[in-house]
């Protein structure tokens, strides 16, 4: 193992992103956050950092090496997790960003997301028990009646029980309109649930006395397709009388995952004995709409998790590259001279700088998206709230898929920097690479994100969302100009913004003239170029903030800000120029895979 | 597991590449190959295919799941390997392409490489025992004296013993000039070897009675750096009298690799008891030069292996996509209609076509490189031999790194096509993804390949190599024109060739004016754009051959050739347009990571 400490996330960087770039401290000027101040933000971050580094991170490898086991129908998790779970609950992140009515303290999501990022970087599986439970409880909070809130939401938000999202079925996968699990009404008001769900993360464990599955099912006689899917609370055990009784939820199997091996993903079978009670959340047949609230939150969190997983690996690579001697400078002639640390080689710095640009770009975007979520809920005017909601919607598929796709590349670069040692399971980079691979798949694959971005977010809403994004980019450009950022960088980003807007209008024109398939053919290329722009915008903000700090009082962080400027230069100079060729693919609707018939493979 | 057979490599495709594209049957017109004909080629391929599919492939997953163990100082391999090894030997690939003097049959490398590709696709670890031994024996054949050949080469070529490449040391990694293992001359003519080597694949096992390590070491008093490194035969056991005696080679540890788990990679310790005999190969201090013969062959084989590993995963994905139903066509309104196989979705076809373009492009390049190796050895005139050697040299870093880097991307796409199931170790794509990751690291990392290509192959030899490549591209263009391939495709590839030549001259100019670092700064981007061109050229050849076949007699393979044309279109229309932006990065010597100081990370 390398002889260096891994910070997982760089504290200076998190502070920089939160305060220098995003001015998160100004959120307390909004009435919803008035009880907070930077002190409470920093206290939470400090506690989360310590918990991440001292408790979660040391358990990461042991948990990876000994995944949960299924025996006698129940799953037991790694012993470390039993020590970790109460501390995670104690940290308070389960409902910190929920209102007092839900037991929370109205902490901005911007801050709780940053805190969660530390936990995710340290041990994604352990953090998973928290964010899955929060997401499930939030659904009950948003759409459940008072009885469901009292009975289920509260014990979930206080960590007594955990929660899951039970969407996927073996025959349906991403196609939620094909959910077959059934719900039969009873005179008692509850429904009898029958069916099977798979890939249910946290769907069984021995950490808490109960597990609450937010489950999609069809009420008998419901219309086919997504308009006939309802949302139910289906607990592992249901309260009856003074206690909990078995609710006929069986664990039919455990998935042997290649990563996230500390949290079980299981196959659940509901109602094999005919005794599985489900409790309707909200109105019948509206389950998909409800679920998408959780899904959208989850997609932002996948982006955070992907950035965090890439961050841990990036810092491991930087630490390794600083201490690992190998080779000499290009052109060095004296073979007896000592070897130099590999960070001195330009190609290693290329790999590290690319990781940095991806990691810190993705993290910045995740936090910016969280800030838009805060503003969408709490900004002073309806217009401001609507505007932020529009941006959050637009950026969600980008935040999710960029961090997942490029995070995987960054994680692979961390393995590469470690050379042969990176190929050994005695070093950590390969474990993070395995963890990262999930993020392009779950909560909507990259292909699905691309269709969401182009088909629904960028085009279907008219040009409002994109126009708002261009305003934000113009604002960043103004800030960069005032701070003295190079004009070439500013022009590159604003020019790319205009090009993307023009391309989007052209693609929208294909749909207007009836050819939706032509518009959508290169949706993944569109997502790619859109992401390059969005991350370029984040780096323009970071470059501006770095210049501001360099010009202001000396905080002794000159090196840090110079690094920020280099990473911004890297992204703007090497990635933005990729946009025109990608745009041309979208515009031309290049038809190789449209023409390719299944029999031709 | 998916309910379809995986062909690993497509037999039609291998035949197409060998005969329709490369006209391998014409090799028998050369005197060195005169004893062969297409019948002997096809017989070997048929035998290799069957062995790969029926024997090696069924053992792949069991061997991955139960890697070799070290106990009482010795490594034992998976029981399956004991059954496989004799059959591998019997196949005859160990020395089929060597001359009769080495016990071989002068089979063209083009053919033996294709046969080996099947073994690699089926079970890379099992195949590893063969190609590592061949490479090591070939070193003795090329540079050893008659005694070494009789004692070591023959039992290696006939499979009685296996061989290894013992280059890497813990403190040196890729920096071979820092090898510290010592060789002390003795009166007996042998040397006493002392030192430690790591990542030695096949360095210990229980398959054969002996293992022969081709080892780099420094003779006492040798000059520092690469000019003081010599090559030795260091057997595990050395022949003495009528038998074999222990040669003081200890297995100090086994590497816990993330892939290639069927073949052990170990740490070897030489001469702990002072009794490790080494036998000098060739002249003192010339070890690095000798080793590079093996290294260059090994790099081509890494490319083959990478293409094969991506191929197995590609076929798995195609098979899965044909049988896995999920979702409906874009715009389909009837949720009660049956789901369609995912291969009907444009985005899935995009992922499959990208895999196909990478896999079959890389395989074509690997076989083309092997054909140049055959011509370099056996072409009729010295000029023709020299010309082919030049092309082989130029293409070696491309064949190695393109297949490794883009093969990894293709393998990740195979996981992605499988969705959540791809993330499970019950399915095979993740295992191939792990195997593939090694290929960007061993036998020279991608960064090292890029420096070899730009600094040594493309620039240092004047413009001879590149001019020859342009001639080959022009020849492919002529063939494509005659076959009726679209002019736009031909112009795209030849235009890219001219652009790359122009760029190379410009970069060479930087070195001429003394700024080697400026020339080399974007060597990885140069490798990338060069690879895009080279694979474009391979696809132009394939498009021409497909058109020729479609125009000729109907062989009932219309679908197959249409698929080839689609993949050629995909590569030429979506990849070639990436070249200008990459070239601009190289030309401008964009300096973000040149400026980035270690302290700024």
Coordinates of C-alpha atoms in Angstrom, one line a residue, chain B residues 13-459:
Chain B
X13 CA -14.9 -12.7 -39.8
X14 CA -11.6 -14.5 -39.3
X15 CA -11.8 -16.0 -42.7
X16 CA -12.8 -12.7 -44.2
X17 CA -9.9 -10.9 -42.6
X18 CA -7.4 -13.5 -43.5
X19 CA -8.4 -14.3 -47.0
X20 CA -10.7 -11.6 -48.4
X21 CA -8.9 -8.6 -46.8
X22 CA -5.3 -9.8 -46.3
X23 CA -5.1 -12.5 -49.0
X24 CA -3.1 -14.7 -46.6
X25 CA -3.3 -17.6 -49.0
X26 CA -0.8 -15.7 -51.2
X27 CA 1.8 -16.0 -48.5
X28 CA 2.5 -19.6 -49.8
X29 CA 3.9 -18.1 -53.0
X30 CA 6.9 -17.0 -50.9
X31 CA 9.6 -19.7 -50.7
X32 CA 9.7 -19.7 -46.9
X33 CA 6.0 -20.8 -46.8
X34 CA 6.0 -22.9 -49.9
X35 CA 5.1 -26.1 -48.0
X36 CA 1.8 -24.7 -46.9
X37 CA -1.5 -24.1 -48.5
X38 CA -4.9 -22.8 -47.4
X39 CA -5.7 -26.4 -46.4
X40 CA -3.0 -26.5 -43.7
X41 CA -4.0 -23.0 -42.6
X42 CA -7.7 -24.0 -42.3
X43 CA -6.9 -27.3 -40.5
X44 CA -5.0 -25.5 -37.8
X45 CA -7.7 -22.8 -37.4
X46 CA -10.3 -25.5 -37.2
X47 CA -8.4 -27.4 -34.5
X48 CA -7.7 -24.2 -32.5
X49 CA -11.4 -23.1 -32.7
X50 CA -12.5 -26.4 -31.3
X51 CA -10.0 -26.5 -28.6
X52 CA -10.8 -22.9 -27.7
X53 CA -14.6 -23.4 -27.5
X54 CA -14.7 -26.9 -26.1
X55 CA -11.8 -27.0 -23.7
X56 CA -10.5 -23.6 -22.8
X57 CA -13.7 -21.5 -22.7
X58 CA -15.6 -23.8 -20.2
X59 CA -12.6 -23.5 -17.8
X60 CA -12.5 -19.7 -18.0
X61 CA -14.9 -18.9 -15.3
X62 CA -13.8 -21.6 -12.9
X63 CA -10.2 -20.5 -13.3
X64 CA -11.1 -16.9 -12.7
X65 CA -13.0 -17.8 -9.5
X66 CA -10.2 -19.9 -8.0
X67 CA -6.8 -18.4 -8.8
X68 CA -3.5 -20.2 -8.1
X69 CA -2.4 -20.6 -4.6
X70 CA 1.1 -20.3 -3.0
X71 CA 1.8 -22.9 -0.3
X72 CA 5.0 -24.3 1.0
X73 CA 6.9 -22.0 -1.4
X74 CA 5.3 -23.4 -4.5
X75 CA 2.3 -22.3 -6.6
X76 CA -0.4 -24.7 -7.7
X77 CA -2.7 -23.8 -10.6
X78 CA -6.4 -24.6 -11.1
X79 CA -7.0 -28.3 -11.7
X80 CA -8.6 -27.5 -15.1
X81 CA -5.2 -26.2 -16.3
X82 CA -3.6 -29.6 -15.9
X83 CA -6.1 -31.0 -18.4
X84 CA -5.8 -28.1 -20.7
X85 CA -2.0 -27.8 -20.8
X86 CA -1.2 -31.0 -22.7
X87 CA -3.9 -30.2 -25.3
X88 CA -2.4 -26.8 -25.8
X89 CA 1.0 -28.3 -26.4
X90 CA -0.5 -30.9 -28.8
X91 CA -2.0 -28.1 -30.8
X92 CA 1.5 -27.2 -31.8
X93 CA 1.3 -23.4 -31.6
X94 CA 4.4 -23.2 -29.4
X95 CA 6.7 -23.3 -32.4
X96 CA 4.5 -23.7 -35.4
X97 CA 5.8 -20.4 -36.9
X98 CA 9.5 -21.3 -36.2
X99 CA 11.7 -22.9 -38.8
X100 CA 12.6 -26.6 -38.9
X101 CA 15.9 -25.9 -37.1
X102 CA 13.8 -24.9 -34.1
X103 CA 11.4 -27.8 -34.5
X104 CA 8.8 -25.8 -36.2
X105 CA 7.0 -25.9 -39.5
X106 CA 7.4 -22.3 -40.8
X107 CA 3.7 -21.5 -40.5
X108 CA 3.0 -17.9 -41.3
X109 CA 2.6 -15.8 -38.2
X110 CA -0.5 -14.4 -39.8
X111 CA -2.1 -17.8 -39.4
X112 CA -0.7 -18.8 -36.0
X113 CA -1.8 -15.4 -34.6
X114 CA -5.3 -16.0 -35.8
X115 CA -5.3 -19.4 -34.2
X116 CA -3.9 -18.0 -31.0
X117 CA -6.6 -15.3 -31.0
X118 CA -9.2 -18.0 -30.5
X119 CA -7.3 -19.4 -27.5
X120 CA -7.0 -15.9 -26.1
X121 CA -10.6 -15.1 -26.5
X122 CA -11.6 -18.3 -24.8
X123 CA -9.2 -18.1 -21.9
X124 CA -6.4 -15.6 -21.9
X125 CA -4.7 -17.1 -18.8
X126 CA -4.5 -20.6 -20.4
X127 CA -3.2 -19.1 -23.6
X128 CA -0.6 -17.2 -21.6
X129 CA 1.3 -20.3 -20.8
X130 CA 1.8 -20.8 -24.6
X131 CA 2.8 -17.4 -25.8
X132 CA 5.0 -16.6 -22.8
X133 CA 6.9 -19.8 -23.4
X134 CA 7.2 -19.2 -27.2
X135 CA 8.5 -15.6 -26.6
X136 CA 11.1 -16.8 -24.1
X137 CA 12.3 -19.7 -26.3
X138 CA 12.5 -17.4 -29.3
X139 CA 15.0 -15.3 -27.4
X140 CA 17.2 -18.3 -26.9
X141 CA 16.7 -19.3 -30.6
X142 CA 17.7 -15.9 -31.8
X143 CA 20.6 -15.0 -29.5
X144 CA 21.6 -18.2 -27.5
X145 CA 24.4 -20.5 -28.4
X146 CA 23.9 -24.1 -29.5
X147 CA 24.2 -25.5 -25.9
X148 CA 21.5 -23.2 -24.7
X149 CA 19.3 -24.1 -27.6
X150 CA 19.8 -27.8 -27.0
X151 CA 19.3 -27.6 -23.3
X152 CA 16.6 -25.0 -22.9
X153 CA 15.0 -24.0 -26.2
X154 CA 14.0 -27.5 -27.3
X155 CA 12.2 -28.5 -24.1
X156 CA 10.4 -25.2 -24.2
X157 CA 9.3 -25.4 -27.8
X158 CA 8.0 -28.9 -27.2
X159 CA 6.1 -27.9 -24.1
X160 CA 8.2 -30.0 -21.6
X161 CA 9.1 -26.8 -19.8
X162 CA 7.6 -23.4 -19.8
X163 CA 9.2 -20.0 -20.0
X164 CA 8.9 -16.5 -18.6
X165 CA 10.1 -12.9 -19.2
X166 CA 11.8 -11.8 -15.9
X167 CA 12.3 -8.1 -16.5
X168 CA 10.5 -6.1 -13.8
X169 CA 11.9 -5.3 -10.4
X170 CA 10.0 -3.7 -7.6
X171 CA 12.0 -0.5 -7.5
X172 CA 12.2 -0.1 -11.3
X173 CA 8.9 -1.0 -12.9
X174 CA 9.0 0.3 -16.5
X175 CA 12.5 1.7 -16.0
X176 CA 14.6 -1.1 -17.2
X177 CA 17.8 0.9 -16.9
X178 CA 17.3 0.6 -13.1
X179 CA 17.5 -3.2 -13.0
X180 CA 19.6 -4.2 -10.0
X181 CA 19.7 -8.0 -10.2
X182 CA 23.3 -9.0 -10.3
X183 CA 25.3 -11.7 -12.1
X184 CA 28.7 -12.7 -10.8
X185 CA 30.9 -14.6 -13.2
X186 CA 32.3 -17.9 -12.1
X187 CA 35.1 -20.1 -13.3
X188 CA 32.5 -22.6 -14.4
X189 CA 31.3 -20.3 -17.1
X190 CA 27.9 -19.7 -15.5
X191 CA 27.0 -16.6 -13.5
X192 CA 25.6 -16.5 -10.0
X193 CA 22.4 -14.5 -10.0
X194 CA 21.1 -12.5 -7.1
X195 CA 18.0 -10.3 -7.0
X196 CA 14.3 -10.0 -7.0
X197 CA 11.8 -9.8 -9.9
X198 CA 8.1 -9.1 -9.7
X199 CA 4.9 -9.5 -11.8
X200 CA 6.5 -12.6 -13.4
X201 CA 3.6 -14.3 -15.2
X202 CA 3.9 -18.0 -15.3
X203 CA 6.9 -17.6 -12.9
X204 CA 5.7 -20.6 -10.8
X205 CA 3.2 -23.4 -11.3
X206 CA 2.9 -27.1 -11.1
X207 CA 2.3 -27.9 -14.8
X208 CA 5.8 -28.8 -15.9
X209 CA 8.9 -30.1 -14.1
X210 CA 10.8 -26.9 -14.9
X211 CA 10.4 -23.2 -15.7
X212 CA 13.0 -21.2 -17.6
X213 CA 13.2 -17.5 -16.7
X214 CA 14.7 -15.2 -19.4
X215 CA 16.1 -12.7 -16.9
X216 CA 17.7 -9.2 -17.1
X217 CA 20.6 -8.7 -14.7
X218 CA 23.9 -6.7 -14.4
X219 CA 27.2 -8.4 -14.6
X220 CA 29.4 -7.2 -11.8
X221 CA 31.2 -4.0 -12.9
X222 CA 28.8 -3.4 -15.7
X223 CA 28.2 0.3 -16.7
X224 CA 25.1 1.9 -15.2
X225 CA 21.9 2.2 -17.2
X226 CA 20.6 0.1 -20.0
X227 CA 24.1 -0.3 -21.5
X228 CA 25.0 -2.5 -18.6
X229 CA 22.1 -5.0 -18.6
X230 CA 22.6 -8.5 -19.8
X231 CA 20.2 -11.4 -20.6
X232 CA 20.4 -14.7 -18.8
X233 CA 18.7 -18.0 -18.8
X234 CA 17.8 -18.7 -15.2
X235 CA 16.0 -22.0 -14.9
X236 CA 14.0 -23.0 -11.8
X237 CA 15.9 -26.3 -11.9
X238 CA 19.1 -26.8 -13.8
X239 CA 20.2 -29.9 -15.6
X240 CA 23.1 -31.6 -13.8
X241 CA 24.2 -35.1 -14.5
X242 CA 21.2 -37.1 -15.6
X243 CA 18.6 -35.0 -13.9
X244 CA 17.5 -31.6 -12.7
X245 CA 18.7 -29.9 -9.5
X246 CA 17.3 -27.0 -7.6
X247 CA 18.6 -23.7 -8.9
X248 CA 17.9 -21.5 -5.9
X249 CA 14.9 -19.7 -7.4
X250 CA 12.3 -19.0 -4.7
X251 CA 8.8 -17.9 -5.1
X252 CA 8.5 -15.0 -2.6
X253 CA 4.9 -14.2 -3.2
X254 CA 2.0 -14.3 -5.6
X255 CA 0.3 -11.1 -6.9
X256 CA -3.4 -10.9 -6.3
X257 CA -4.4 -9.8 -9.7
X258 CA -7.8 -8.5 -10.7
X259 CA -7.8 -10.5 -13.9
X260 CA -5.8 -13.1 -15.8
X261 CA -6.5 -15.1 -12.6
X262 CA -5.8 -18.4 -14.2
X263 CA -2.1 -17.8 -14.7
X264 CA 0.0 -16.9 -11.6
X265 CA 2.1 -13.7 -11.5
X266 CA 4.7 -14.0 -8.9
X267 CA 7.6 -12.4 -7.1
X268 CA 10.8 -14.4 -7.7
X269 CA 13.9 -14.3 -5.6
X270 CA 17.1 -15.5 -7.2
X271 CA 20.1 -16.7 -5.3
X272 CA 19.0 -16.3 -1.7
X273 CA 21.2 -19.3 -0.8
X274 CA 23.9 -18.1 -3.3
X275 CA 23.3 -21.1 -5.6
X276 CA 21.3 -19.6 -8.5
X277 CA 23.1 -20.3 -11.8
X278 CA 22.4 -18.0 -14.8
X279 CA 23.6 -18.6 -18.3
X280 CA 24.4 -15.7 -20.5
X281 CA 22.5 -15.3 -23.7
X282 CA 24.5 -13.7 -26.5
X283 CA 27.0 -11.0 -25.5
X284 CA 27.3 -9.1 -22.2
X285 CA 25.5 -5.8 -21.8
X286 CA 23.2 -6.3 -24.8
X287 CA 20.3 -7.7 -22.8
X288 CA 17.9 -4.8 -23.4
X289 CA 18.3 -5.0 -27.2
X290 CA 17.7 -8.7 -27.2
X291 CA 14.7 -8.3 -24.9
X292 CA 13.1 -5.9 -27.2
X293 CA 12.9 -8.5 -29.9
X294 CA 10.6 -10.5 -27.5
X295 CA 9.0 -7.3 -26.3
X296 CA 8.0 -6.2 -29.8
X297 CA 6.5 -9.7 -30.5
X298 CA 4.8 -9.5 -27.2
X299 CA 3.3 -6.1 -27.9
X300 CA 1.7 -7.5 -31.1
X301 CA 0.3 -10.4 -29.0
X302 CA -1.0 -8.0 -26.4
X303 CA -2.9 -6.3 -29.2
X304 CA -4.3 -9.7 -30.3
X305 CA -5.2 -10.6 -26.8
X306 CA -6.9 -7.3 -26.3
X307 CA -8.9 -7.6 -29.5
X308 CA -9.8 -11.2 -28.6
X309 CA -10.9 -10.3 -25.1
X310 CA -13.1 -7.5 -26.5
X311 CA -14.4 -9.9 -29.1
X312 CA -15.6 -12.4 -26.6
X313 CA -17.4 -9.7 -24.7
X314 CA -18.8 -8.2 -27.9
X315 CA -20.4 -11.5 -29.0
X316 CA -21.8 -12.0 -25.6
X317 CA -23.4 -8.6 -25.8
X318 CA -24.8 -9.2 -29.3
X319 CA -26.3 -12.6 -28.2
X320 CA -27.8 -11.0 -25.1
X321 CA -29.2 -8.0 -27.0
X322 CA -31.0 -10.4 -29.4
X323 CA -32.8 -12.4 -26.7
X324 CA -33.4 -9.8 -23.9
X325 CA -36.8 -8.1 -24.3
X326 CA -37.2 -4.7 -22.9
X327 CA -39.2 -1.6 -23.7
X328 CA -40.7 -0.6 -27.1
X329 CA -39.8 1.5 -30.1
X330 CA -39.5 5.3 -29.6
X331 CA -43.0 6.7 -30.1
X332 CA -44.8 3.3 -29.6
X333 CA -48.0 4.1 -27.9
X334 CA -49.4 0.7 -27.0
X335 CA -48.1 -0.5 -23.6
X336 CA -49.8 -3.8 -24.0
X337 CA -47.7 -4.6 -27.1
X338 CA -45.0 -7.1 -26.4
X339 CA -41.6 -5.8 -25.5
X340 CA -38.9 -5.8 -28.2
X341 CA -35.4 -7.3 -28.0
X342 CA -33.0 -4.5 -26.9
X343 CA -31.0 -4.9 -30.1
X344 CA -33.9 -3.0 -31.7
X345 CA -33.1 0.2 -29.7
X346 CA -30.8 2.6 -31.6
X347 CA -28.7 3.2 -28.5
X348 CA -28.0 -0.5 -28.0
X349 CA -27.1 -0.8 -31.6
X350 CA -24.8 2.2 -31.2
X351 CA -23.0 0.4 -28.4
X352 CA -22.8 -2.9 -30.3
X353 CA -21.6 -1.2 -33.5
X354 CA -18.9 0.6 -31.6
X355 CA -17.8 -2.6 -30.1
X356 CA -17.8 -4.3 -33.5
X357 CA -15.8 -1.4 -35.1
X358 CA -13.2 -1.6 -32.3
X359 CA -13.0 -5.4 -32.2
X360 CA -12.8 -6.1 -35.9
X361 CA -10.7 -3.0 -36.5
X362 CA -8.2 -4.1 -33.9
X363 CA -8.2 -7.7 -35.0
X364 CA -7.6 -6.7 -38.6
X365 CA -4.7 -4.5 -37.5
X366 CA -3.2 -7.4 -35.5
X367 CA -3.4 -9.7 -38.4
X368 CA -2.0 -7.1 -40.8
X369 CA 0.9 -6.5 -38.4
X370 CA 1.5 -10.3 -38.3
X371 CA 1.5 -10.4 -42.1
X372 CA 4.1 -7.6 -42.2
X373 CA 6.2 -9.7 -39.8
X374 CA 5.9 -12.6 -42.2
X375 CA 6.9 -10.4 -45.1
X376 CA 9.7 -8.9 -43.1
X377 CA 11.2 -12.3 -42.7
X378 CA 10.2 -14.0 -46.1
X379 CA 9.4 -11.4 -48.8
X380 CA 11.2 -12.1 -52.0
X381 CA 13.4 -9.0 -52.1
X382 CA 15.5 -7.2 -49.4
X383 CA 13.6 -4.0 -50.3
X384 CA 10.3 -5.7 -49.7
X385 CA 11.5 -7.2 -46.4
X386 CA 12.8 -3.8 -45.2
X387 CA 9.6 -2.1 -46.2
X388 CA 7.5 -4.6 -44.2
X389 CA 9.9 -4.4 -41.2
X390 CA 9.4 -0.6 -41.3
X391 CA 5.7 -0.9 -41.3
X392 CA 5.7 -3.5 -38.5
X393 CA 7.9 -1.3 -36.3
X394 CA 5.6 1.7 -36.9
X395 CA 2.4 -0.2 -36.3
X396 CA 3.5 -2.2 -33.2
X397 CA 2.7 0.6 -30.6
X398 CA -0.6 1.2 -32.4
X399 CA -1.6 -2.4 -32.5
X400 CA -0.8 -2.8 -28.8
X401 CA -2.3 0.3 -27.4
X402 CA -5.3 0.8 -29.6
X403 CA -6.6 -2.7 -28.8
X404 CA -5.9 -2.2 -25.1
X405 CA -7.4 1.2 -24.7
X406 CA -10.4 1.0 -27.0
X407 CA -10.8 -2.7 -26.1
X408 CA -11.3 -1.7 -22.5
X409 CA -14.0 0.8 -23.7
X410 CA -15.6 -2.0 -25.7
X411 CA -15.6 -4.3 -22.8
X412 CA -17.2 -1.7 -20.6
X413 CA -19.9 -1.3 -23.3
X414 CA -20.5 -5.0 -23.1
X415 CA -21.2 -4.6 -19.4
X416 CA -23.4 -1.7 -20.2
X417 CA -25.5 -3.6 -22.7
X418 CA -26.1 -6.2 -20.0
X419 CA -27.5 -3.5 -17.7
X420 CA -27.8 -4.6 -14.1
X421 CA -26.9 -8.1 -15.0
X422 CA -23.6 -6.8 -16.4
X423 CA -22.8 -5.7 -12.9
X424 CA -23.1 -9.2 -11.6
X425 CA -20.3 -11.7 -11.4
X426 CA -22.8 -14.4 -12.5
X427 CA -22.4 -13.0 -16.0
X428 CA -19.2 -13.0 -17.9
X429 CA -18.7 -9.4 -19.2
X430 CA -17.2 -8.1 -16.0
X431 CA -14.6 -10.9 -16.0
X432 CA -13.5 -9.9 -19.5
X433 CA -13.4 -6.2 -18.4
X434 CA -11.0 -7.2 -15.6
X435 CA -8.8 -9.2 -17.9
X436 CA -8.7 -6.4 -20.4
X437 CA -7.4 -3.8 -18.0
X438 CA -4.0 -5.4 -17.9
X439 CA -3.4 -4.7 -21.5
X440 CA -2.9 -0.9 -21.1
X441 CA -0.3 -1.6 -18.4
X442 CA 2.0 -4.6 -19.3
X443 CA 4.6 -4.7 -22.0
X444 CA 4.9 -1.0 -21.9
X445 CA 2.1 1.3 -20.8
X446 CA 0.1 3.4 -23.2
X447 CA 2.2 6.4 -22.3
X448 CA 5.3 4.4 -23.2
X449 CA 3.8 3.3 -26.5
X450 CA 3.0 6.9 -27.4
X451 CA 6.6 7.9 -26.8
X452 CA 7.8 5.0 -28.9
X453 CA 5.4 5.9 -31.7
X454 CA 6.0 9.6 -31.9
X455 CA 9.6 9.9 -30.7
X456 CA 11.1 6.8 -32.3
X457 CA 9.0 5.4 -35.0
X458 CA 7.3 8.3 -36.7
X459 CA 9.9 11.0 -36.3

